[in-house]
Amino acid sequence: MADEQERVEIYIEEDMDVSQRSWLVATLEHKLGIVSACFEHGDHHRLTINFEHKHFSHITLIDAIKEHGYHGKVANI
């Protein structure tokens, strides 16, 4: 049986260029439990993450982003 997945949108406070966004997405996607991550087209602050609930919560996703020097808040609770 597949693990339960959730989707969350996180608003990233910092202005990030293309390489910073690409790096953050790739870094997050290498973490166990993150299925995919992407920035929405036209909104360079809105990061969408699909993740396995058994590995992450909204809070631990925010913490994972903070570990890399960025700040965010959940945009869709």
PDB file of C-alpha atoms in Angstrom:
ATOM      1  CA  MET A   1       0.000   0.000   0.000  1.00  0.00           C
ATOM      2  CA  ALA A   2       1.312   3.452  -0.891  1.00  0.00           C
ATOM      3  CA  ASP A   3       2.111   5.957   1.824  1.00  0.00           C
ATOM      4  CA  GLU A   4      -0.407   8.710   2.383  1.00  0.00           C
ATOM      5  CA  GLN A   5       0.672  11.837   0.512  1.00  0.00           C
ATOM      6  CA  GLU A   6      -0.162  15.455   1.170  1.00  0.00           C
ATOM      7  CA  ARG A   7       0.347  18.624  -0.804  1.00  0.00           C
ATOM      8  CA  VAL A   8       1.224  21.948   0.769  1.00  0.00           C
ATOM      9  CA  GLU A   9       2.005  25.386  -0.582  1.00  0.00           C
ATOM     10  CA  ILE A  10       4.662  27.350   1.245  1.00  0.00           C
ATOM     11  CA  TYR A  11       5.227  31.050   0.758  1.00  0.00           C
ATOM     12  CA  ILE A  12       8.995  31.735   0.732  1.00  0.00           C
ATOM     13  CA  GLU A  13       9.780  35.174   2.127  1.00  0.00           C
ATOM     14  CA  GLU A  14      13.108  35.729   0.375  1.00  0.00           C
ATOM     15  CA  ASP A  15      13.526  36.826  -3.226  1.00  0.00           C
ATOM     16  CA  MET A  16      15.311  33.950  -4.945  1.00  0.00           C
ATOM     17  CA  ASP A  17      16.846  33.802  -8.399  1.00  0.00           C
ATOM     18  CA  VAL A  18      16.427  30.823 -10.731  1.00  0.00           C
ATOM     19  CA  SER A  19      19.546  29.016  -9.504  1.00  0.00           C
ATOM     20  CA  GLN A  20      18.561  29.420  -5.832  1.00  0.00           C
ATOM     21  CA  ARG A  21      15.056  28.095  -6.533  1.00  0.00           C
ATOM     22  CA  SER A  22      16.410  25.167  -8.547  1.00  0.00           C
ATOM     23  CA  TRP A  23      18.910  24.335  -5.821  1.00  0.00           C
ATOM     24  CA  LEU A  24      16.269  24.401  -3.068  1.00  0.00           C
ATOM     25  CA  VAL A  25      13.891  22.200  -5.085  1.00  0.00           C
ATOM     26  CA  ALA A  26      16.640  19.651  -5.839  1.00  0.00           C
ATOM     27  CA  THR A  27      17.792  19.640  -2.221  1.00  0.00           C
ATOM     28  CA  LEU A  28      14.278  19.082  -0.892  1.00  0.00           C
ATOM     29  CA  GLU A  29      13.523  16.355  -3.450  1.00  0.00           C
ATOM     30  CA  HIS A  30      16.527  14.376  -2.178  1.00  0.00           C
ATOM     31  CA  LYS A  31      14.996  14.130   1.293  1.00  0.00           C
ATOM     32  CA  LEU A  32      13.262  10.888   2.173  1.00  0.00           C
ATOM     33  CA  GLY A  33       9.525  11.500   2.158  1.00  0.00           C
ATOM     34  CA  ILE A  34       9.422  14.407  -0.274  1.00  0.00           C
ATOM     35  CA  VAL A  35       7.836  13.205  -3.489  1.00  0.00           C
ATOM     36  CA  SER A  36       8.180  16.438  -5.463  1.00  0.00           C
ATOM     37  CA  ALA A  37       8.731  20.157  -5.067  1.00  0.00           C
ATOM     38  CA  CYS A  38       8.325  23.040  -7.490  1.00  0.00           C
ATOM     39  CA  PHE A  39       7.860  26.770  -7.628  1.00  0.00           C
ATOM     40  CA  GLU A  40       4.636  27.830  -9.304  1.00  0.00           C
ATOM     41  CA  HIS A  41       5.043  29.545 -12.671  1.00  0.00           C
ATOM     42  CA  GLY A  42       4.769  33.283 -12.315  1.00  0.00           C
ATOM     43  CA  ASP A  43       5.023  33.203  -8.503  1.00  0.00           C
ATOM     44  CA  HIS A  44       8.621  32.801  -7.407  1.00  0.00           C
ATOM     45  CA  HIS A  45       7.630  32.816  -3.738  1.00  0.00           C
ATOM     46  CA  ARG A  46       5.092  29.961  -3.825  1.00  0.00           C
ATOM     47  CA  LEU A  47       6.704  26.558  -3.353  1.00  0.00           C
ATOM     48  CA  THR A  48       4.453  23.504  -3.751  1.00  0.00           C
ATOM     49  CA  ILE A  49       5.594  20.301  -2.048  1.00  0.00           C
ATOM     50  CA  ASN A  50       4.086  16.828  -2.290  1.00  0.00           C
ATOM     51  CA  PHE A  51       5.224  14.740   0.644  1.00  0.00           C
ATOM     52  CA  GLU A  52       4.587  11.552   2.582  1.00  0.00           C
ATOM     53  CA  HIS A  53       2.771  12.352   5.790  1.00  0.00           C
ATOM     54  CA  LYS A  54       4.663   9.727   7.789  1.00  0.00           C
ATOM     55  CA  HIS A  55       7.948  11.570   7.151  1.00  0.00           C
ATOM     56  CA  PHE A  56       6.960  15.234   7.338  1.00  0.00           C
ATOM     57  CA  SER A  57       4.390  17.648   8.688  1.00  0.00           C
ATOM     58  CA  HIS A  58       3.856  21.249   7.654  1.00  0.00           C
ATOM     59  CA  ILE A  59       6.053  22.351  10.560  1.00  0.00           C
ATOM     60  CA  THR A  60       8.918  19.989   9.761  1.00  0.00           C
ATOM     61  CA  LEU A  61       8.830  21.111   6.110  1.00  0.00           C
ATOM     62  CA  ILE A  62       9.210  24.727   7.235  1.00  0.00           C
ATOM     63  CA  ASP A  63      12.099  23.606   9.463  1.00  0.00           C
ATOM     64  CA  ALA A  64      13.754  21.810   6.515  1.00  0.00           C
ATOM     65  CA  ILE A  65      13.564  25.023   4.486  1.00  0.00           C
ATOM     66  CA  LYS A  66      14.983  27.061   7.374  1.00  0.00           C
ATOM     67  CA  GLU A  67      17.945  24.648   7.581  1.00  0.00           C
ATOM     68  CA  HIS A  68      18.958  25.995   4.180  1.00  0.00           C
ATOM     69  CA  GLY A  69      18.695  29.658   5.133  1.00  0.00           C
ATOM     70  CA  TYR A  70      15.225  30.481   3.832  1.00  0.00           C
ATOM     71  CA  HIS A  71      12.047  31.420   5.655  1.00  0.00           C
ATOM     72  CA  GLY A  72       8.521  30.476   4.781  1.00  0.00           C
ATOM     73  CA  LYS A  73       5.015  29.976   5.995  1.00  0.00           C
ATOM     74  CA  VAL A  74       2.296  27.559   4.987  1.00  0.00           C
ATOM     75  CA  ALA A  75       0.059  29.270   2.468  1.00  0.00           C
ATOM     76  CA  ASN A  76      -2.912  26.899   2.477  1.00  0.00           C
ATOM     77  CA  ILE A  77      -4.001  25.644   5.875  1.00  0.00           C
TER      78      ILE A  77
END
